[in-house]
Amino acid sequence: MNNTKNILITGTSKGIGKDLAKLYLSQGFSVWGCSRSKSNISHKQYFHQKIDISKHNKLLTFLKTIKKKKIQMDALVLNAAIISRSLFLNENYKSIKENTDLNYISNLVIINFFLKDMIRASKGNIIFFSSISTSLKNIGTSLYSGIKSGLETFLEILSKEISIFNINIIIFKISYIKTGMSRSLKKAEYLKIKKKLKKHKLKSAKDIFDLISKSTIRKKKKNLFIYKDILK
């Protein structure tokens, strides 16, 4: 019997998604990754799909391909997102739809697809990367922060709905993570973020990985874990 654990991670071509994929592979997991571009991760237990998950029909086709292999998904890491930095006045139907389709609906589709299987197996972990922007509420982030905040609320309520099924929900409210992707952030932007932080706990993918591992060891009836950098 194959006892290998399986994890789905969205947005694995770069940044924290890529770094987490490597960490889980090093721990013997089979990692099912996807992104809009190719991945340069080379490992016999890494399976990559080049896909735009905002195209929900294509996303469902990808998920069904996994299910046909009779894979029991142990964890979902909802990482892929696009960042919109614009006054809502300057947004339009196209940009609103793009942000909503990728940052919101695609996550609901993935959760909905695997949730019944997790309930039947009485185990599973749903990990969502939100943003410190939902707390900062900076001008120019209304669309992005609103969607992230909506998913936080959804997951907090979902955690109550599925609390008896041994399924954990873990939310990370990220400010700045040191990855290859973060090098594109201008120094001035990083310093601006850093000045607002009282405690910067989530500094690297390894920090995230360790907290996920810690949270999946259930304590009493708790199944919702929220980690965030502390603001001043």
Coordinates of N, CA and C in Angstrom, one line a residue:
M1 N 0.8 -1.2 0.0 CA 0.0 0.0 0.0 C 0.9 1.2 0.0
N2 N 0.5 2.2 -0.9 CA 1.3 3.4 -1.0 C 0.9 4.4 0.1
N3 N 1.8 4.7 1.1 CA 1.5 5.6 2.2 C 2.0 7.0 1.9
T4 N 2.4 7.3 0.7 CA 3.0 8.7 0.4 C 1.9 9.7 0.6
K5 N 2.2 10.8 1.3 CA 1.3 11.9 1.4 C 1.3 12.8 0.2
N6 N 0.1 13.3 -0.1 CA 0.0 14.2 -1.3 C -0.5 15.6 -0.9
I7 N 0.1 16.6 -1.6 CA -0.2 17.9 -1.4 C -0.3 18.7 -2.7
L8 N -1.4 19.5 -2.8 CA -1.6 20.4 -4.0 C -1.2 21.8 -3.6
I9 N -0.3 22.4 -4.4 CA 0.2 23.8 -4.2 C 0.0 24.6 -5.4
T10 N -0.7 25.7 -5.3 CA -0.9 26.5 -6.5 C 0.2 27.6 -6.5
G11 N 0.6 27.9 -7.7 CA 1.6 29.0 -7.9 C 3.0 28.5 -7.5
T12 N 3.4 27.4 -8.2 CA 4.7 26.8 -7.8 C 5.9 27.1 -8.7
S13 N 5.7 28.0 -9.6 CA 6.8 28.3 -10.6 C 7.8 29.2 -9.9
K14 N 7.4 29.9 -8.9 CA 8.4 30.9 -8.2 C 7.9 31.2 -6.8
G15 N 8.7 32.0 -6.1 CA 8.3 32.5 -4.8 C 8.0 31.4 -3.8
I16 N 7.1 31.7 -2.8 CA 6.9 30.8 -1.7 C 6.3 29.5 -2.1
G17 N 5.5 29.5 -3.2 CA 4.9 28.2 -3.7 C 6.0 27.3 -4.1
K18 N 7.0 27.8 -4.8 CA 8.1 26.9 -5.3 C 8.9 26.5 -4.1
D19 N 9.2 27.4 -3.2 CA 10.0 27.0 -2.0 C 9.3 26.0 -1.1
L20 N 8.0 26.1 -0.9 CA 7.3 25.1 -0.2 C 7.2 23.8 -0.9
A21 N 7.1 23.8 -2.2 CA 7.1 22.5 -3.0 C 8.4 21.8 -2.7
K22 N 9.5 22.5 -2.7 CA 10.8 21.8 -2.5 C 10.9 21.3 -1.1
L23 N 10.4 22.0 -0.1 CA 10.4 21.6 1.3 C 9.6 20.3 1.5
Y24 N 8.4 20.3 0.9 CA 7.6 19.1 1.0 C 8.1 17.9 0.3
L25 N 8.8 18.1 -0.9 CA 9.4 17.0 -1.6 C 10.5 16.4 -0.7
S26 N 11.3 17.3 0.0 CA 12.4 16.8 0.8 C 11.9 16.0 2.0
Q27 N 10.6 16.1 2.3 CA 10.0 15.3 3.4 C 9.2 14.1 2.9
G28 N 9.4 13.8 1.6 CA 8.8 12.6 1.0 C 7.4 12.7 0.5
F29 N 6.8 13.9 0.4 CA 5.5 14.1 -0.1 C 5.5 14.0 -1.7
S30 N 4.4 13.7 -2.2 CA 4.2 13.8 -3.6 C 3.5 15.2 -3.8
V31 N 4.1 16.1 -4.6 CA 3.6 17.4 -4.7 C 3.0 17.6 -6.1
W32 N 1.7 18.1 -6.1 CA 1.0 18.4 -7.3 C 0.9 19.9 -7.4
G33 N 1.7 20.4 -8.4 CA 1.9 21.9 -8.5 C 1.3 22.4 -9.8
C34 N 0.9 23.7 -9.8 CA 0.4 24.3 -11.0 C 0.7 25.8 -11.0
S35 N 0.9 26.3 -12.2 CA 1.1 27.8 -12.3 C 0.9 28.1 -13.8
R36 N 0.9 29.4 -14.1 CA 0.7 29.8 -15.5 C 2.0 29.6 -16.3
S37 N 3.1 29.3 -15.7 CA 4.3 29.1 -16.4 C 4.9 27.8 -16.1
K38 N 5.9 27.4 -16.8 CA 6.6 26.1 -16.5 C 7.3 26.1 -15.2
S39 N 7.6 25.0 -14.6 CA 8.3 24.9 -13.4 C 9.7 24.2 -13.7
N40 N 10.7 24.7 -13.0 CA 12.0 24.0 -13.2 C 12.3 23.1 -12.0
I41 N 11.3 22.7 -11.3 CA 11.5 21.7 -10.2 C 11.6 20.3 -10.9
S42 N 12.7 19.6 -10.6 CA 12.9 18.3 -11.2 C 13.0 17.3 -10.1
H43 N 11.9 16.5 -10.0 CA 11.8 15.5 -8.9 C 10.8 14.5 -9.3
K44 N 11.1 13.2 -9.0 CA 10.2 12.1 -9.5 C 8.8 12.2 -8.8
Q45 N 8.7 12.9 -7.7 CA 7.4 13.0 -7.0 C 6.8 14.4 -7.1
Y46 N 7.3 15.1 -8.1 CA 6.7 16.4 -8.4 C 6.0 16.4 -9.7
F47 N 4.7 16.8 -9.7 CA 3.9 16.7 -10.9 C 3.3 18.1 -11.2
H48 N 3.7 18.6 -12.3 CA 3.4 20.0 -12.6 C 2.4 20.2 -13.8
Q49 N 1.5 21.1 -13.6 CA 0.5 21.4 -14.7 C 0.6 22.9 -15.0
K50 N 0.9 23.2 -16.2 CA 0.9 24.6 -16.6 C -0.5 25.0 -17.0
I51 N -1.0 25.9 -16.1 CA -2.5 26.2 -16.2 C -2.8 27.6 -15.6
D52 N -3.7 28.3 -16.2 CA -4.2 29.5 -15.6 C -5.4 29.1 -14.8
I53 N -5.3 29.0 -13.4 CA -6.4 28.5 -12.6 C -7.6 29.4 -12.6
S54 N -7.5 30.6 -13.1 CA -8.7 31.5 -13.2 C -9.6 31.0 -14.3
K55 N -9.1 30.1 -15.2 CA -10.0 29.5 -16.2 C -10.6 28.2 -15.6
H56 N -11.7 28.4 -15.0 CA -12.2 27.3 -14.1 C -12.5 26.0 -14.7
N57 N -12.9 26.0 -16.0 CA -13.1 24.7 -16.7 C -11.8 23.9 -16.8
K58 N -10.8 24.7 -17.1 CA -9.4 24.0 -17.2 C -8.9 23.6 -15.9
L59 N -9.2 24.4 -14.9 CA -8.9 24.0 -13.5 C -9.5 22.7 -13.1
L60 N -10.8 22.6 -13.4 CA -11.6 21.4 -13.0 C -11.1 20.2 -13.8
T61 N -10.7 20.4 -15.0 CA -10.1 19.3 -15.8 C -8.8 18.8 -15.1
F62 N -8.0 19.7 -14.7 CA -6.7 19.3 -14.0 C -7.0 18.6 -12.7
L63 N -8.0 19.1 -11.9 CA -8.3 18.4 -10.6 C -8.9 17.0 -10.9
K64 N -9.7 16.9 -11.9 CA -10.3 15.6 -12.2 C -9.2 14.6 -12.7
T65 N -8.2 15.1 -13.3 CA -7.0 14.2 -13.7 C -6.4 13.6 -12.5
I66 N -6.2 14.5 -11.4 CA -5.6 14.0 -10.2 C -6.5 12.9 -9.5
K67 N -7.9 13.2 -9.5 CA -8.8 12.3 -8.9 C -8.9 10.9 -9.6
K68 N -8.7 10.9 -10.9 CA -8.7 9.7 -11.6 C -7.6 8.7 -11.2
K69 N -6.5 9.3 -10.7 CA -5.4 8.5 -10.2 C -5.6 8.0 -8.8
K70 N -6.8 8.2 -8.3 CA -7.2 7.8 -6.9 C -6.3 8.3 -5.9
I71 N -6.0 9.6 -6.0 CA -5.1 10.3 -5.1 C -5.9 10.8 -3.9
Q72 N -5.5 10.5 -2.7 CA -6.1 11.2 -1.5 C -5.3 12.4 -1.2
M73 N -5.9 13.6 -1.4 CA -5.1 14.8 -1.1 C -5.1 15.1 0.4
D74 N -3.9 15.1 0.9 CA -3.8 15.4 2.4 C -3.8 16.9 2.7
A75 N -3.4 17.7 1.8 CA -3.3 19.2 2.0 C -3.5 20.0 0.7
L76 N -4.1 21.1 0.9 CA -4.3 22.1 -0.2 C -3.6 23.4 0.2
V77 N -2.6 23.8 -0.6 CA -2.0 25.1 -0.3 C -2.4 26.1 -1.4
L78 N -3.2 27.1 -0.9 CA -3.8 28.0 -1.8 C -3.0 29.3 -1.8
N79 N -2.0 29.3 -2.8 CA -1.0 30.3 -2.8 C -1.1 31.3 -4.0
A80 N -1.5 30.8 -5.1 CA -1.5 31.6 -6.3 C -2.4 32.8 -6.2
A81 N -1.9 34.0 -6.6 CA -2.7 35.2 -6.6 C -2.1 36.3 -7.5
I82 N -2.9 37.2 -7.9 CA -2.4 38.4 -8.5 C -2.7 39.6 -7.6
I83 N -1.7 40.5 -7.6 CA -1.9 41.7 -6.7 C -2.3 42.9 -7.5
S84 N -3.4 43.5 -7.1 CA -3.9 44.7 -7.7 C -3.6 45.9 -6.8
R85 N -2.8 46.8 -7.3 CA -2.5 48.1 -6.6 C -3.1 49.2 -7.4
S86 N -4.3 49.5 -7.1 CA -5.0 50.6 -7.9 C -6.2 51.1 -7.2
L87 N -6.5 52.4 -7.3 CA -7.7 52.9 -6.7 C -8.9 52.1 -7.4
F88 N -9.9 51.8 -6.6 CA -11.0 51.0 -7.2 C -11.7 51.8 -8.3
L89 N -11.6 53.1 -8.3 CA -12.2 54.0 -9.3 C -11.5 53.7 -10.7
N90 N -10.3 53.2 -10.7 CA -9.6 53.0 -11.9 C -9.7 51.5 -12.4
E91 N -10.4 50.7 -11.6 CA -10.6 49.3 -12.0 C -11.8 49.3 -13.0
N92 N -11.9 48.2 -13.7 CA -13.0 48.0 -14.7 C -13.5 46.6 -14.6
Y93 N -14.5 46.3 -15.4 CA -15.1 44.9 -15.4 C -14.0 43.9 -15.6
K94 N -13.1 44.1 -16.6 CA -12.1 43.1 -16.9 C -11.2 42.8 -15.7
S95 N -10.7 43.9 -15.1 CA -9.7 43.7 -14.0 C -10.4 43.1 -12.7
I96 N -11.7 43.5 -12.5 CA -12.5 43.0 -11.4 C -12.7 41.5 -11.6
K97 N -13.0 41.1 -12.8 CA -13.3 39.7 -13.1 C -12.0 38.9 -12.9
E98 N -10.9 39.4 -13.5 CA -9.6 38.7 -13.4 C -9.2 38.5 -11.9
N99 N -9.3 39.5 -11.1 CA -8.9 39.4 -9.7 C -9.9 38.4 -9.0
T100 N -11.2 38.5 -9.2 CA -12.1 37.7 -8.5 C -12.0 36.2 -9.0
D101 N -11.8 36.0 -10.3 CA -11.7 34.6 -10.8 C -10.5 33.9 -10.2
L102 N -9.3 34.6 -10.1 CA -8.1 34.0 -9.7 C -8.0 34.0 -8.1
N103 N -8.2 35.1 -7.5 CA -7.9 35.3 -6.1 C -9.0 34.7 -5.2
Y104 N -10.2 34.6 -5.8 CA -11.4 34.2 -5.0 C -12.0 32.8 -5.4
I105 N -12.6 32.9 -6.6 CA -13.4 31.7 -7.1 C -12.5 30.5 -7.3
S106 N -11.3 30.6 -7.8 CA -10.5 29.4 -8.0 C -10.2 28.7 -6.7
N107 N -10.0 29.4 -5.6 CA -9.8 28.8 -4.3 C -11.0 28.1 -3.8
L108 N -12.2 28.6 -4.1 CA -13.4 28.0 -3.7 C -13.6 26.7 -4.5
V109 N -13.3 26.7 -5.8 CA -13.4 25.6 -6.7 C -12.5 24.4 -6.1
I110 N -11.3 24.7 -5.8 CA -10.4 23.7 -5.3 C -10.8 23.1 -4.0
I111 N -11.2 24.0 -3.1 CA -11.7 23.5 -1.8 C -12.9 22.6 -2.0
N112 N -13.9 23.1 -2.7 CA -15.1 22.3 -3.0 C -14.9 21.0 -3.6
F113 N -13.9 20.9 -4.5 CA -13.6 19.7 -5.2 C -13.1 18.6 -4.3
F114 N -12.2 19.0 -3.4 CA -11.5 18.0 -2.5 C -12.2 17.8 -1.2
L115 N -13.1 18.7 -0.8 CA -13.6 18.7 0.6 C -14.3 17.4 1.0
K116 N -15.2 16.9 0.1 CA -15.9 15.6 0.4 C -15.0 14.5 0.6
D117 N -13.9 14.4 -0.2 CA -13.0 13.3 0.0 C -12.2 13.4 1.3
M118 N -11.9 14.6 1.7 CA -11.2 14.9 3.0 C -12.2 14.5 4.2
I119 N -13.5 14.8 4.0 CA -14.4 14.4 5.1 C -14.6 12.9 5.2
R120 N -14.6 12.2 4.0 CA -14.7 10.8 4.0 C -13.5 10.1 4.7
A121 N -12.3 10.7 4.4 CA -11.1 10.2 5.0 C -10.9 10.7 6.4
S122 N -11.7 11.6 6.8 CA -11.6 12.2 8.2 C -10.2 12.8 8.5
K123 N -9.6 13.5 7.4 CA -8.3 14.1 7.6 C -8.1 15.1 6.4
G124 N -7.3 16.1 6.7 CA -7.0 17.1 5.6 C -6.6 18.4 6.2
N125 N -5.9 19.2 5.4 CA -5.4 20.5 5.8 C -5.6 21.5 4.6
I126 N -6.2 22.6 4.9 CA -6.4 23.6 3.9 C -5.7 24.9 4.4
I127 N -4.7 25.2 3.6 CA -3.8 26.3 3.9 C -4.0 27.5 2.9
F128 N -4.2 28.6 3.4 CA -4.5 29.8 2.6 C -3.6 30.9 2.9
F129 N -3.0 31.5 1.9 CA -2.2 32.7 2.0 C -3.0 34.0 1.8
S130 N -3.2 34.6 2.9 CA -3.9 35.9 2.8 C -2.8 37.0 2.9
S131 N -3.1 38.2 3.3 CA -2.1 39.3 3.3 C -2.3 40.2 4.5
I132 N -1.3 40.8 5.0 CA -1.3 41.8 6.0 C -2.1 43.0 5.6
S133 N -2.3 43.1 4.2 CA -3.0 44.3 3.7 C -4.5 44.3 4.2
T134 N -5.0 43.1 4.6 CA -6.4 43.1 5.1 C -6.5 43.8 6.4
S135 N -5.3 43.9 7.1 CA -5.3 44.7 8.4 C -4.8 46.1 8.2
L136 N -3.9 46.3 7.2 CA -3.3 47.6 7.0 C -4.4 48.6 6.3
K137 N -5.2 48.0 5.4 CA -6.3 48.7 4.8 C -5.7 50.0 4.1
N138 N -4.6 49.8 3.3 CA -4.0 50.9 2.6 C -4.8 51.3 1.4
I139 N -4.8 52.6 1.1 CA -5.4 53.1 -0.1 C -4.8 52.4 -1.3
G140 N -5.6 52.0 -2.3 CA -5.1 51.4 -3.5 C -5.1 49.9 -3.4
T141 N -5.6 49.3 -2.3 CA -5.6 47.9 -2.2 C -7.1 47.4 -2.0
S142 N -8.0 48.2 -2.2 CA -9.4 47.8 -1.9 C -9.9 46.5 -2.5
L143 N -9.6 46.3 -3.8 CA -10.0 45.1 -4.5 C -9.3 43.9 -4.0
Y144 N -8.0 44.0 -4.0 CA -7.1 42.9 -3.5 C -7.4 42.5 -2.1
S145 N -7.4 43.5 -1.2 CA -7.6 43.3 0.2 C -9.1 42.8 0.5
G146 N -10.0 43.3 -0.2 CA -11.4 42.9 0.0 C -11.6 41.5 -0.3
I147 N -11.0 41.0 -1.4 CA -11.1 39.6 -1.8 C -10.4 38.7 -0.8
K148 N -9.2 39.1 -0.4 CA -8.5 38.3 0.6 C -9.3 38.2 2.0
S149 N -9.8 39.4 2.4 CA -10.6 39.4 3.6 C -11.9 38.5 3.5
G150 N -12.5 38.5 2.3 CA -13.7 37.7 2.1 C -13.3 36.2 2.3
L151 N -12.2 35.8 1.8 CA -11.8 34.4 1.9 C -11.4 34.1 3.3
E152 N -10.8 35.0 4.0 CA -10.6 34.7 5.5 C -11.9 34.4 6.2
T153 N -12.9 35.3 6.0 CA -14.2 35.1 6.6 C -14.8 33.8 6.2
F154 N -14.8 33.5 4.9 CA -15.3 32.2 4.4 C -14.6 31.0 5.2
L155 N -13.3 31.0 5.3 CA -12.6 29.9 5.9 C -12.8 29.8 7.4
E156 N -13.0 30.9 8.0 CA -13.3 30.9 9.5 C -14.6 30.3 9.7
I157 N -15.6 30.6 8.9 CA -16.9 29.9 9.0 C -16.9 28.5 8.6
L158 N -16.1 28.2 7.5 CA -16.0 26.8 7.1 C -15.4 25.9 8.2
S159 N -14.4 26.5 8.9 CA -13.8 25.7 10.0 C -14.8 25.2 11.0
K160 N -15.8 26.0 11.2 CA -16.9 25.6 12.2 C -17.8 24.5 11.5
E161 N -18.0 24.7 10.2 CA -18.9 23.7 9.6 C -18.3 22.3 9.5
I162 N -17.0 22.3 9.5 CA -16.3 21.0 9.3 C -15.5 20.6 10.5
S163 N -15.8 21.2 11.7 CA -14.9 21.0 12.8 C -14.9 19.6 13.3
I164 N -15.9 18.8 13.1 CA -15.9 17.4 13.6 C -15.2 16.4 12.7
F165 N -14.7 16.9 11.5 CA -14.1 16.0 10.5 C -12.6 15.9 10.5
N166 N -11.9 16.4 11.5 CA -10.5 16.3 11.6 C -9.8 17.0 10.4
I167 N -10.3 18.1 10.0 CA -9.7 18.9 8.9 C -9.3 20.3 9.5
N168 N -8.0 20.6 9.3 CA -7.5 21.9 9.8 C -7.5 22.9 8.7
I169 N -7.8 24.2 9.1 CA -7.7 25.3 8.2 C -6.7 26.3 8.8
I170 N -5.7 26.6 8.0 CA -4.6 27.4 8.4 C -4.5 28.7 7.5
I171 N -4.5 29.8 8.1 CA -4.5 31.1 7.4 C -3.2 31.8 7.7
F172 N -2.5 32.3 6.7 CA -1.3 33.1 6.9 C -1.5 34.5 6.4
K173 N -1.4 35.5 7.2 CA -1.5 36.9 6.8 C -0.1 37.4 6.6
I174 N 0.3 37.3 5.3 CA 1.7 37.5 5.0 C 2.0 39.0 4.8
S175 N 3.2 39.4 5.3 CA 3.6 40.8 4.9 C 4.8 40.8 3.9
Y176 N 5.9 40.2 4.3 CA 7.0 40.1 3.4 C 7.7 38.8 3.7
I177 N 7.9 38.0 2.7 CA 8.5 36.7 2.8 C 9.8 36.7 1.9
K178 N 10.9 36.2 2.5 CA 12.1 36.2 1.7 C 12.2 35.0 0.8
T179 N 11.9 35.3 -0.5 CA 12.0 34.2 -1.5 C 12.7 34.8 -2.8
G180 N 12.9 34.0 -3.8 CA 13.4 34.6 -5.0 C 12.5 35.6 -5.6
M181 N 11.2 35.5 -5.4 CA 10.3 36.4 -6.0 C 10.4 37.8 -5.2
S182 N 10.7 37.8 -4.0 CA 10.7 39.0 -3.2 C 11.8 39.9 -3.6
R183 N 12.8 39.4 -4.3 CA 13.9 40.3 -4.7 C 13.4 41.4 -5.7
S184 N 12.3 41.2 -6.3 CA 11.7 42.2 -7.2 C 11.1 43.4 -6.4
L185 N 10.9 43.2 -5.1 CA 10.3 44.3 -4.3 C 11.3 45.4 -4.1
K186 N 10.9 46.6 -4.4 CA 11.9 47.7 -4.2 C 12.2 47.9 -2.8
K187 N 13.4 48.3 -2.5 CA 13.9 48.5 -1.1 C 13.0 49.4 -0.3
A188 N 12.6 50.5 -1.0 CA 11.7 51.5 -0.3 C 10.4 50.9 0.1
E189 N 9.9 50.0 -0.7 CA 8.6 49.3 -0.4 C 8.8 48.4 0.8
Y190 N 9.9 47.7 0.8 CA 10.2 46.7 1.9 C 10.3 47.5 3.2
L191 N 11.1 48.6 3.2 CA 11.3 49.4 4.4 C 10.0 50.0 4.9
K192 N 9.1 50.4 4.0 CA 7.8 50.9 4.4 C 7.0 49.9 5.1
I193 N 7.0 48.6 4.6 CA 6.3 47.5 5.2 C 6.9 47.2 6.6
K194 N 8.2 47.2 6.6 CA 9.0 46.8 7.9 C 8.7 47.8 9.0
K195 N 8.6 49.1 8.7 CA 8.3 50.1 9.7 C 7.0 49.9 10.4
K196 N 6.0 49.3 9.7 CA 4.7 49.1 10.3 C 4.6 47.8 11.2
L197 N 5.7 47.0 11.1 CA 5.6 45.7 11.8 C 6.2 45.8 13.2
K198 N 5.5 45.3 14.2 CA 6.0 45.2 15.6 C 6.8 43.9 15.7
K199 N 6.3 42.8 15.1 CA 6.9 41.5 15.1 C 6.8 40.8 13.8
H200 N 8.0 40.6 13.2 CA 8.0 39.9 11.9 C 8.3 38.4 12.0
K201 N 7.2 37.6 12.2 CA 7.4 36.2 12.5 C 7.5 35.4 11.2
L202 N 6.8 35.8 10.1 CA 6.8 35.0 8.9 C 7.8 35.5 7.9
K203 N 9.0 35.1 8.1 CA 10.1 35.6 7.3 C 10.5 34.8 6.1
S204 N 10.2 33.5 6.1 CA 10.7 32.6 5.1 C 9.7 31.5 4.9
A205 N 9.9 30.7 3.8 CA 9.0 29.6 3.5 C 9.2 28.5 4.6
K206 N 10.5 28.4 5.1 CA 10.7 27.5 6.2 C 9.9 27.8 7.5
D207 N 9.8 29.1 7.7 CA 8.9 29.5 8.9 C 7.5 29.0 8.7
I208 N 7.0 29.2 7.4 CA 5.6 28.8 7.1 C 5.5 27.3 7.2
F209 N 6.5 26.6 6.6 CA 6.5 25.1 6.7 C 6.4 24.6 8.1
D210 N 7.2 25.2 9.0 CA 7.3 24.7 10.4 C 6.0 25.0 11.1
L211 N 5.3 26.1 10.8 CA 4.0 26.4 11.5 C 2.9 25.5 11.0
I212 N 3.0 25.2 9.7 CA 2.0 24.2 9.1 C 2.1 22.9 9.8
S213 N 3.4 22.4 10.0 CA 3.7 21.1 10.6 C 3.2 21.1 12.1
K214 N 3.4 22.2 12.7 CA 3.0 22.4 14.1 C 1.5 22.3 14.3
S215 N 0.8 23.0 13.3 CA -0.7 23.2 13.4 C -1.4 21.9 13.1
T216 N -0.8 21.0 12.3 CA -1.5 19.8 11.9 C -1.5 18.7 12.9
I217 N -0.7 19.0 14.0 CA -0.9 18.1 15.2 C -2.0 18.7 16.0
R218 N -3.2 18.1 15.9 CA -4.4 18.7 16.5 C -4.3 18.8 18.0
K219 N -4.9 19.9 18.5 CA -4.9 20.1 19.9 C -6.4 20.3 20.3
K220 N -6.9 19.3 21.1 CA -8.3 19.3 21.5 C -9.2 19.5 20.3
K221 N -10.1 20.5 20.3 CA -11.1 20.6 19.2 C -10.7 21.7 18.3
K222 N -9.5 22.3 18.5 CA -9.1 23.5 17.6 C -8.8 23.0 16.2
N223 N -9.4 23.6 15.2 CA -9.0 23.3 13.8 C -8.8 24.5 13.0
L224 N -8.8 25.7 13.6 CA -8.5 26.9 12.9 C -7.3 27.6 13.5
F225 N -6.3 27.9 12.6 CA -5.1 28.5 13.0 C -4.8 29.7 12.1
I226 N -4.6 30.9 12.7 CA -4.3 32.1 12.0 C -3.0 32.7 12.4
Y227 N -2.1 32.8 11.5 CA -0.7 33.3 11.8 C -0.5 34.6 11.1
K228 N 0.0 35.6 11.7 CA 0.2 36.9 11.1 C 1.4 37.7 11.7
D229 N 2.0 38.5 11.0 CA 3.0 39.4 11.5 C 2.2 40.5 12.3
I230 N 2.8 40.9 13.5 CA 2.1 41.8 14.4 C 2.4 43.3 14.0
L231 N 1.3 44.0 13.8 CA 1.5 45.5 13.5 C 1.7 46.3 14.8
K232 N 2.4 47.4 14.6 CA 2.6 48.3 15.7 C 1.3 49.0 16.1

